[in-house]
């Protein structure tokens, strides 16, 4: 499972929570590993004007390196 840190920029390759987010980039919000409250999904913010924060599984995200 890829490890992400708060502020990491990621590309959303799939998103069960909101399919409109696929192909967009955003930033990880979580300071710690996601737990049972989010179903093990990471919170991604800053995706677009009309798309709020989404919850994504690790396999649905790819680090952009920025």
Short mmCIF file of C-alpha atoms in Angstrom, two decimals:
data_model
loop_
_atom_site.label_atom_id
_atom_site.label_comp_id
_atom_site.label_asym_id
_atom_site.label_seq_id
_atom_site.Cartn_x
_atom_site.Cartn_y
_atom_site.Cartn_z
CA UNK A 1 0.00 0.00 0.00
CA UNK A 2 1.54 3.34 -0.99
CA UNK A 3 2.23 5.70 1.88
CA UNK A 4 1.06 9.27 1.49
CA UNK A 5 1.79 12.32 3.60
CA UNK A 6 -0.38 15.39 4.16
CA UNK A 7 0.22 17.81 1.30
CA UNK A 8 1.36 15.18 -1.23
CA UNK A 9 0.02 15.90 -4.71
CA UNK A 10 -1.70 12.87 -6.23
CA UNK A 11 -3.44 12.01 -9.48
CA UNK A 12 -6.76 10.24 -9.07
CA UNK A 13 -6.74 7.21 -11.37
CA UNK A 14 -10.11 5.89 -10.14
CA UNK A 15 -12.58 7.11 -7.53
CA UNK A 16 -15.49 5.10 -6.21
CA UNK A 17 -16.57 8.12 -4.11
CA UNK A 18 -16.92 10.55 -7.07
CA UNK A 19 -16.09 9.39 -10.64
CA UNK A 20 -15.85 13.04 -11.79
CA UNK A 21 -12.52 13.24 -9.94
CA UNK A 22 -10.81 10.65 -12.18
CA UNK A 23 -7.87 12.14 -14.10
CA UNK A 24 -7.60 15.18 -11.84
CA UNK A 25 -4.96 16.05 -9.28
CA UNK A 26 -5.38 17.08 -5.68
CA UNK A 27 -3.59 17.07 -2.35
CA UNK A 28 -3.74 14.55 0.50
CA UNK A 29 -5.34 16.04 3.62
CA UNK A 30 -4.77 13.22 6.13
CA UNK A 31 -1.98 13.63 8.70
CA UNK A 32 -2.09 9.90 9.59
CA UNK A 33 -2.98 6.61 7.86
CA UNK A 34 -6.73 6.43 7.21
CA UNK A 35 -8.69 4.22 9.56
CA UNK A 36 -12.12 2.64 9.97
CA UNK A 37 -13.97 5.98 9.98
CA UNK A 38 -13.11 6.55 6.30
CA UNK A 39 -13.05 2.88 5.38
CA UNK A 40 -9.27 3.04 4.90
CA UNK A 41 -9.59 5.75 2.24
CA UNK A 42 -7.46 8.88 1.89
CA UNK A 43 -9.05 12.35 1.79
CA UNK A 44 -8.06 14.29 -1.36
CA UNK A 45 -8.78 18.04 -1.57
CA UNK A 46 -8.33 20.76 -4.17
CA UNK A 47 -9.57 18.70 -7.10
CA UNK A 48 -11.75 21.26 -8.81
CA UNK A 49 -14.14 24.13 -8.33
CA UNK A 50 -17.27 21.96 -8.43
CA UNK A 51 -15.82 18.84 -6.78
CA UNK A 52 -15.41 18.78 -3.01
CA UNK A 53 -12.94 16.62 -1.11
CA UNK A 54 -13.21 12.94 -2.03
CA UNK A 55 -12.24 9.70 -0.31
CA UNK A 56 -10.01 7.36 -2.33
CA UNK A 57 -8.37 4.01 -1.69
CA UNK A 58 -4.57 3.83 -2.04
CA UNK A 59 -4.85 1.86 -5.29
CA UNK A 60 -6.93 4.69 -6.79
CA UNK A 61 -4.13 7.26 -6.31
CA UNK A 62 -0.71 7.88 -7.87
CA UNK A 63 1.88 10.34 -6.52
CA UNK A 64 2.76 13.05 -9.04
CA UNK A 65 6.15 13.81 -7.51
CA UNK A 66 5.29 17.44 -6.88
#
